[in-house]
Amino acid sequence: MSAAPDNASPLPPMSAVGMLSAAVLAYELLLMRLFAIVHWHHFAFMMISIALLGYGASGTFIALLPAMRASRLRWLFPVGAAGFSIACVICFLAAQHLPFNALEVFWNPRQWAYLAGIYGLLFLPFFFAATSIGTALRFGGPRIPQLYAADLCGASVGACGTAGLLFRITPSTALVIVSSIGALAAAATALRWQLKQRALVAIATAGWITLLGLGTVHWHIPAINAYKPLAQALRIPGTHMLYQRHHPMGWLSVVRNATIPFRYAPGLSLNSEAAIPDQAAIFIDGQAMSAVDRYRGHSEAIVYLRQTTLSIGLHLRPNAKRILVVNAGGGQDILRANAYGGHQIDAVDPHPDYASLLHNELADFWRGQMPSGRLHYHTTTVRAFLQPPRKPYGLIQLPPGSNGGSGASAFGENTLLTIEGLAQLWQYLEPGGLLVVPLWARLPPRGSLKAFRMAVIMLEDQGIVHPSDHLAMIRDWRTAVMLIAKSSLANVEQNAVRNFCRRWGFDLVFLPSLRPEEVNRHNVLAQPFFANAARALVGEGREAFCQRYKFDLRPATDDRPFFGHFFKWRALPEIAALRTAGGIALLDWGYPVLLAALAQAVVFSLFFIGLPVLKNRLGKRESRIGRRQDLAILLYFSVVGGGFLLLEIAYMQRLTLVLHHPLVAATLTLTGFLMGAGIGSICAYQAVAKGMAVRRLLRKSLMAVCLIGMLELAAMPWLMARLGSMPLGIAAAAAVGLIMPLGVAMGMPFPLGLALLNRHWMEGIPWAWGINGCSTVISAVAAPLIAISMGYTGVITLAILLYGFGLVLAKWL
Amino acid sequence: MANAGPHPEKSFRALQGLAIGLSAFWAVLATAHVCPLRAQDWTARRQEMVAAIRADVIATRNYIGKGLLRPDVLAVLEQIPRHAFVPEDVRPAAYENRPLPIGFGQTISQPYIVALMTDLLEPAATDRVLEVGTGSGYQAAVLAELVARVYSIEIIPELARRAKERFGRLGYTKIETREGDGYFGWYDAAPFDGIVVTAAADHVPPPLVRQLKAGGRMVIPVGQRFSVQQLLLITKAQNGDLKTRQILPVRFVPLTGVH
């Protein structure tokens, strides 16, 4: 129990374990950030998920190691930590040199080899770090809970620290810091022992950190995929980067071309004669472009903004006194509102750099032309903005493409386009007010139809007897814009929509009084897909229609906030068969990529978990129960690892709705759960040291997880409704209050399980460590898949069931 | 504890096996990266490519409005050495019915899409056609065999230079090229009977619409570089009225049970 080290002990200092865990968690978060910049976020998610199986492989590796004296194994920790330190930088740089192109995977088999290469490279740092920690646990004996506590607390600091670091420095520099922490963990362990080579260790560590520091001078921007919009823009002669800033919410870059302007004007009429002014383009993570127009106060310069589908709301409500522009970005919608003479404009955007840019670096574009007091730009999410009571708006304008463009965002959560989100916006409309929802019009239609269906359901929920009287939708070839009116649309308003469409060559999709002959006239489709579907969605047979439709049109809710999910298994064979005849564009990638990641994770996990069993390397137990015990151990550590991650992910999403800011929610949840679990592990260590029976404590902790989980699940709707409207500080404190008790209980089952193994089957510890690692990866990938089908309530329920199953299994450990 | 462990020699062999496995994996990866495939008989492969296009067209006939493309368009595709328009490393795949990367973040379109776009333009021997986005030059070469003159603009200087060299080398004298911004079209050569814009922006450039002759046709593929979502066909009537047709280049009915 004493922490005093000796020269023969294989155990590293707790501080080194904490440092290494902090570094490895920070590395994981940084990779997510860096790969979201380099590639697309769904492939980034898949790459890193598979790489995290390094944790599972480490258990296998330790189990397969030849037997040797514990004193010799002490080297594994510093060697692993040093390996992590070197690999986390080198492997990332090497992975960047593999020419993987996600867009080409369905055409070119070579891309799969590149992807596998990236897996292999990213796998190594996790493998090294996990081998270090796994070895420490293997020889931890009674100090296992203490070691696990150090691991969790370190990870908690890593989660919190990374979010903080990314406000100040680039992810590349942060990676260098992470590598340095790994090197320091290795050095701290090696230097602690009475070695002759202490000086050498110190010099090598200092040398490596210096080398890393020098490397950062030439290493700032990751090389982004050549097909990302920013890379394409930068290829055009004359384009230069005006400004860039890394932020945990995304890498924001501003580019401009004085000779060849960007001319970003989604929904612009084919009949438009208006010129588009000089623009700066803003990209987030090299994509999601928005534009900042140069406006000198001459209204003719922005006339083009009145000639787009997106102007339909303002065309109907030109005299709206109060206008809310949601996710305003560079401010095109603000200028549009200004062009119509909006009296007071509230603009909100959660990314703080937009407001800062418009006030500072891009101040000469248009900000200075806005009369003081007319525009209020708020850095927050719209749902947070609307929590305190505010005066209602005459018009609320959502950003173009609220639904995302590519379908890659199937598991990207969107809390704006949910039934509850739309309801909140609709409630803030004054009588006669309009909510304008612009969407990308993909073919065959999906996002626009899902939004339309959600609007119908939302209006019914609000007690509207005839929802169709409150709805209108128009389209061109690129955009579909839905109007949700607070009051029924009068005939004169419907005719104004007709005239607007006639003047600018747009098509009517839905109006309460729309006649069949009025549709599909300007942008002609083989069939009036949009109009027919919209009519079906307000009719009696809408459920049957959705059943028959080949894309998933189930409404997104706060519990299932996946607006971008359209994938149906039924359509896959047909899409695959039409691959060369234009079928690829029909596939929404997010869901299949997630499934592919899950399948890979399961296959690799089975390999890693099965290998020591097949090789008969798990040794003999002093009190062997038999195969049933093997199975119980496998299942126990699987359910405990899986349950932990499922709860963590589900709470992260739930708290986003309360705290309104994904970054705050993610940091608070990760830090809270890991810190709580660390405290739980220390408590377990102390309780066992005081003589409490391990198995009894383990059962109690599992029961506590189930009970607290069930209580919180039952109270969740009530809590969410109340916390959501509270100030951030109080909501955050309450969130910590929710997380901590659960976290403390969740921190016990794993180390106590290991402590039980340590008594009669020490060789099983690395195996259990590997199982835990594999199950956390599988559950991290499975969580969004489960949530897409069953919602996050389903994810929490499943996690509680897993812990309950762990309780059943505990007797066989 | 030592007794419970495996034999060191066996463990060594296991680790040796792991090392060999990893080496083999990296060797396969390296081979896939550096070794080009053997060159094939280009003429035969061109015929196979056109056969694949014919099959895809038949499969999508209900959506593109015809079961066969114009024979002269397919004949041209059967003649033009597509492999001469792609970089060396993707040359073995030049006649596969798929888009290929040509460097600089650009692609050469899938032959099926090139054929559809060309057919939709309804090219005539006397036509003057504008292409915005030369890229590799393949689309311009196809058009040059069917019309009187092709004007092609490319914004990326390296691609523009290479395409110009390629046209000279392959004897495409009917193609005139220019490096620069295609948004304002080619004012001196306007109006055009047909315009091809090789990648859609968020809107159709109004200057291009103005440079389209009465009765002219403009075709734009919409979607990502490796997956065309729809083809946009803009026609200008004799009275100047514009009409857009959105063509889904795939036989896909969004509703089950309805055909």
PDB file of N, CA, C and O in Angstrom, chain A residues 52-82:
ATOM      1  N   LEU A  52      -7.896   3.644 -31.845  1.00  0.00           N
ATOM      2  CA  LEU A  52      -8.028   3.480 -30.386  1.00  0.00           C
ATOM      3  C   LEU A  52      -8.010   2.012 -29.960  1.00  0.00           C
ATOM      4  O   LEU A  52      -7.867   1.700 -28.785  1.00  0.00           O
ATOM      5  N   LEU A  53      -8.172   1.134 -30.947  1.00  0.00           N
ATOM      6  CA  LEU A  53      -8.067  -0.293 -30.617  1.00  0.00           C
ATOM      7  C   LEU A  53      -6.646  -0.641 -30.179  1.00  0.00           C
ATOM      8  O   LEU A  53      -6.388  -1.752 -29.742  1.00  0.00           O
ATOM      9  N   GLY A  54      -5.736   0.308 -30.306  1.00  0.00           N
ATOM     10  CA  GLY A  54      -4.407   0.132 -29.713  1.00  0.00           C
ATOM     11  C   GLY A  54      -4.518  -0.238 -28.249  1.00  0.00           C
ATOM     12  O   GLY A  54      -3.677  -0.969 -27.709  1.00  0.00           O
ATOM     13  N   TYR A  55      -5.587   0.244 -27.598  1.00  0.00           N
ATOM     14  CA  TYR A  55      -5.818  -0.112 -26.194  1.00  0.00           C
ATOM     15  C   TYR A  55      -6.080  -1.608 -26.060  1.00  0.00           C
ATOM     16  O   TYR A  55      -5.539  -2.274 -25.196  1.00  0.00           O
ATOM     17  N   GLY A  56      -6.954  -2.107 -26.952  1.00  0.00           N
ATOM     18  CA  GLY A  56      -7.257  -3.532 -26.912  1.00  0.00           C
ATOM     19  C   GLY A  56      -6.029  -4.363 -27.231  1.00  0.00           C
ATOM     20  O   GLY A  56      -5.753  -5.377 -26.572  1.00  0.00           O
ATOM     21  N   ALA A  57      -5.264  -3.912 -28.236  1.00  0.00           N
ATOM     22  CA  ALA A  57      -4.083  -4.676 -28.659  1.00  0.00           C
ATOM     23  C   ALA A  57      -3.018  -4.711 -27.569  1.00  0.00           C
ATOM     24  O   ALA A  57      -2.284  -5.691 -27.445  1.00  0.00           O
ATOM     25  N   SER A  58      -2.966  -3.658 -26.765  1.00  0.00           N
ATOM     26  CA  SER A  58      -1.934  -3.622 -25.723  1.00  0.00           C
ATOM     27  C   SER A  58      -2.144  -4.756 -24.713  1.00  0.00           C
ATOM     28  O   SER A  58      -1.181  -5.370 -24.254  1.00  0.00           O
ATOM     29  N   GLY A  59      -3.424  -5.008 -24.394  1.00  0.00           N
ATOM     30  CA  GLY A  59      -3.713  -6.099 -23.454  1.00  0.00           C
ATOM     31  C   GLY A  59      -3.230  -7.418 -24.021  1.00  0.00           C
ATOM     32  O   GLY A  59      -2.619  -8.240 -23.320  1.00  0.00           O
ATOM     33  N   THR A  60      -3.488  -7.628 -25.314  1.00  0.00           N
ATOM     34  CA  THR A  60      -3.048  -8.857 -25.978  1.00  0.00           C
ATOM     35  C   THR A  60      -1.527  -8.953 -25.951  1.00  0.00           C
ATOM     36  O   THR A  60      -0.960 -10.009 -25.663  1.00  0.00           O
ATOM     37  N   PHE A  61      -0.883  -7.846 -26.256  1.00  0.00           N
ATOM     38  CA  PHE A  61       0.573  -7.818 -26.299  1.00  0.00           C
ATOM     39  C   PHE A  61       1.167  -8.190 -24.929  1.00  0.00           C
ATOM     40  O   PHE A  61       2.066  -9.033 -24.840  1.00  0.00           O
ATOM     41  N   ILE A  62       0.626  -7.583 -23.878  1.00  0.00           N
ATOM     42  CA  ILE A  62       1.175  -7.870 -22.542  1.00  0.00           C
ATOM     43  C   ILE A  62       0.927  -9.338 -22.180  1.00  0.00           C
ATOM     44  O   ILE A  62       1.785 -10.016 -21.618  1.00  0.00           O
ATOM     45  N   ALA A  63      -0.265  -9.822 -22.555  1.00  0.00           N
ATOM     46  CA  ALA A  63      -0.582 -11.218 -22.256  1.00  0.00           C
ATOM     47  C   ALA A  63       0.340 -12.175 -23.012  1.00  0.00           C
ATOM     48  O   ALA A  63       0.659 -13.262 -22.529  1.00  0.00           O
ATOM     49  N   LEU A  64       0.775 -11.753 -24.205  1.00  0.00           N
ATOM     50  CA  LEU A  64       1.623 -12.630 -25.010  1.00  0.00           C
ATOM     51  C   LEU A  64       3.099 -12.520 -24.672  1.00  0.00           C
ATOM     52  O   LEU A  64       3.915 -13.290 -25.179  1.00  0.00           O
ATOM     53  N   LEU A  65       3.439 -11.528 -23.851  1.00  0.00           N
ATOM     54  CA  LEU A  65       4.853 -11.346 -23.523  1.00  0.00           C
ATOM     55  C   LEU A  65       5.418 -12.576 -22.837  1.00  0.00           C
ATOM     56  O   LEU A  65       4.740 -13.194 -22.002  1.00  0.00           O
ATOM     57  N   PRO A  66       6.659 -12.913 -23.138  1.00  0.00           N
ATOM     58  CA  PRO A  66       7.263 -14.029 -22.422  1.00  0.00           C
ATOM     59  C   PRO A  66       7.363 -13.703 -20.927  1.00  0.00           C
ATOM     60  O   PRO A  66       7.504 -12.527 -20.569  1.00  0.00           O
ATOM     61  N   ALA A  67       7.264 -14.715 -20.118  1.00  0.00           N
ATOM     62  CA  ALA A  67       7.353 -14.485 -18.675  1.00  0.00           C
ATOM     63  C   ALA A  67       8.754 -13.987 -18.328  1.00  0.00           C
ATOM     64  O   ALA A  67       9.750 -14.474 -18.841  1.00  0.00           O
ATOM     65  N   MET A  68       8.814 -13.003 -17.529  1.00  0.00           N
ATOM     66  CA  MET A  68      10.109 -12.507 -17.068  1.00  0.00           C
ATOM     67  C   MET A  68       9.911 -11.854 -15.710  1.00  0.00           C
ATOM     68  O   MET A  68       8.775 -11.656 -15.258  1.00  0.00           O
ATOM     69  N   ARG A  69      10.999 -11.521 -15.117  1.00  0.00           N
ATOM     70  CA  ARG A  69      10.901 -10.957 -13.775  1.00  0.00           C
ATOM     71  C   ARG A  69      10.206  -9.598 -13.832  1.00  0.00           C
ATOM     72  O   ARG A  69      10.421  -8.810 -14.745  1.00  0.00           O
ATOM     73  N   ALA A  70       9.436  -9.330 -12.772  1.00  0.00           N
ATOM     74  CA  ALA A  70       8.718  -8.056 -12.700  1.00  0.00           C
ATOM     75  C   ALA A  70       9.678  -6.885 -12.802  1.00  0.00           C
ATOM     76  O   ALA A  70       9.365  -5.858 -13.385  1.00  0.00           O
ATOM     77  N   SER A  71      10.881  -7.051 -12.214  1.00  0.00           N
ATOM     78  CA  SER A  71      11.827  -5.942 -12.211  1.00  0.00           C
ATOM     79  C   SER A  71      12.241  -5.564 -13.637  1.00  0.00           C
ATOM     80  O   SER A  71      12.523  -4.407 -13.923  1.00  0.00           O
ATOM     81  N   ARG A  72      12.215  -6.555 -14.558  1.00  0.00           N
ATOM     82  CA  ARG A  72      12.581  -6.231 -15.944  1.00  0.00           C
ATOM     83  C   ARG A  72      11.410  -5.568 -16.669  1.00  0.00           C
ATOM     84  O   ARG A  72      11.608  -4.782 -17.577  1.00  0.00           O
ATOM     85  N   LEU A  73      10.217  -5.927 -16.238  1.00  0.00           N
ATOM     86  CA  LEU A  73       9.038  -5.355 -16.884  1.00  0.00           C
ATOM     87  C   LEU A  73       8.838  -3.878 -16.558  1.00  0.00           C
ATOM     88  O   LEU A  73       8.042  -3.196 -17.186  1.00  0.00           O
ATOM     89  N   ARG A  74       9.555  -3.414 -15.543  1.00  0.00           N
ATOM     90  CA  ARG A  74       9.403  -2.007 -15.188  1.00  0.00           C
ATOM     91  C   ARG A  74       9.756  -1.095 -16.358  1.00  0.00           C
ATOM     92  O   ARG A  74       9.315   0.037 -16.431  1.00  0.00           O
ATOM     93  N   TRP A  75      10.575  -1.635 -17.279  1.00  0.00           N
ATOM     94  CA  TRP A  75      10.979  -0.818 -18.425  1.00  0.00           C
ATOM     95  C   TRP A  75       9.839  -0.571 -19.398  1.00  0.00           C
ATOM     96  O   TRP A  75       9.888   0.344 -20.207  1.00  0.00           O
ATOM     97  N   LEU A  76       8.841  -1.432 -19.326  1.00  0.00           N
ATOM     98  CA  LEU A  76       7.762  -1.282 -20.314  1.00  0.00           C
ATOM     99  C   LEU A  76       7.051   0.058 -20.192  1.00  0.00           C
ATOM    100  O   LEU A  76       6.646   0.646 -21.196  1.00  0.00           O
ATOM    101  N   PHE A  77       6.899   0.543 -18.967  1.00  0.00           N
ATOM    102  CA  PHE A  77       6.187   1.819 -18.828  1.00  0.00           C
ATOM    103  C   PHE A  77       6.945   2.967 -19.491  1.00  0.00           C
ATOM    104  O   PHE A  77       6.403   3.647 -20.371  1.00  0.00           O
ATOM    105  N   PRO A  78       8.213   3.217 -19.099  1.00  0.00           N
ATOM    106  CA  PRO A  78       8.903   4.340 -19.744  1.00  0.00           C
ATOM    107  C   PRO A  78       9.116   4.130 -21.247  1.00  0.00           C
ATOM    108  O   PRO A  78       9.035   5.089 -22.018  1.00  0.00           O
ATOM    109  N   VAL A  79       9.366   2.873 -21.645  1.00  0.00           N
ATOM    110  CA  VAL A  79       9.566   2.643 -23.086  1.00  0.00           C
ATOM    111  C   VAL A  79       8.263   2.929 -23.848  1.00  0.00           C
ATOM    112  O   VAL A  79       8.266   3.586 -24.896  1.00  0.00           O
ATOM    113  N   GLY A  80       7.151   2.465 -23.275  1.00  0.00           N
ATOM    114  CA  GLY A  80       5.853   2.731 -23.908  1.00  0.00           C
ATOM    115  C   GLY A  80       5.555   4.221 -23.974  1.00  0.00           C
ATOM    116  O   GLY A  80       5.104   4.734 -24.994  1.00  0.00           O
ATOM    117  N   ALA A  81       5.838   4.915 -22.866  1.00  0.00           N
ATOM    118  CA  ALA A  81       5.567   6.362 -22.825  1.00  0.00           C
ATOM    119  C   ALA A  81       6.448   7.091 -23.836  1.00  0.00           C
ATOM    120  O   ALA A  81       5.982   8.001 -24.540  1.00  0.00           O
ATOM    121  N   ALA A  82       7.722   6.675 -23.903  1.00  0.00           N
ATOM    122  CA  ALA A  82       8.626   7.300 -24.874  1.00  0.00           C
ATOM    123  C   ALA A  82       8.160   6.977 -26.296  1.00  0.00           C
ATOM    124  O   ALA A  82       8.177   7.838 -27.181  1.00  0.00           O
TER     125      ALA A  82
END
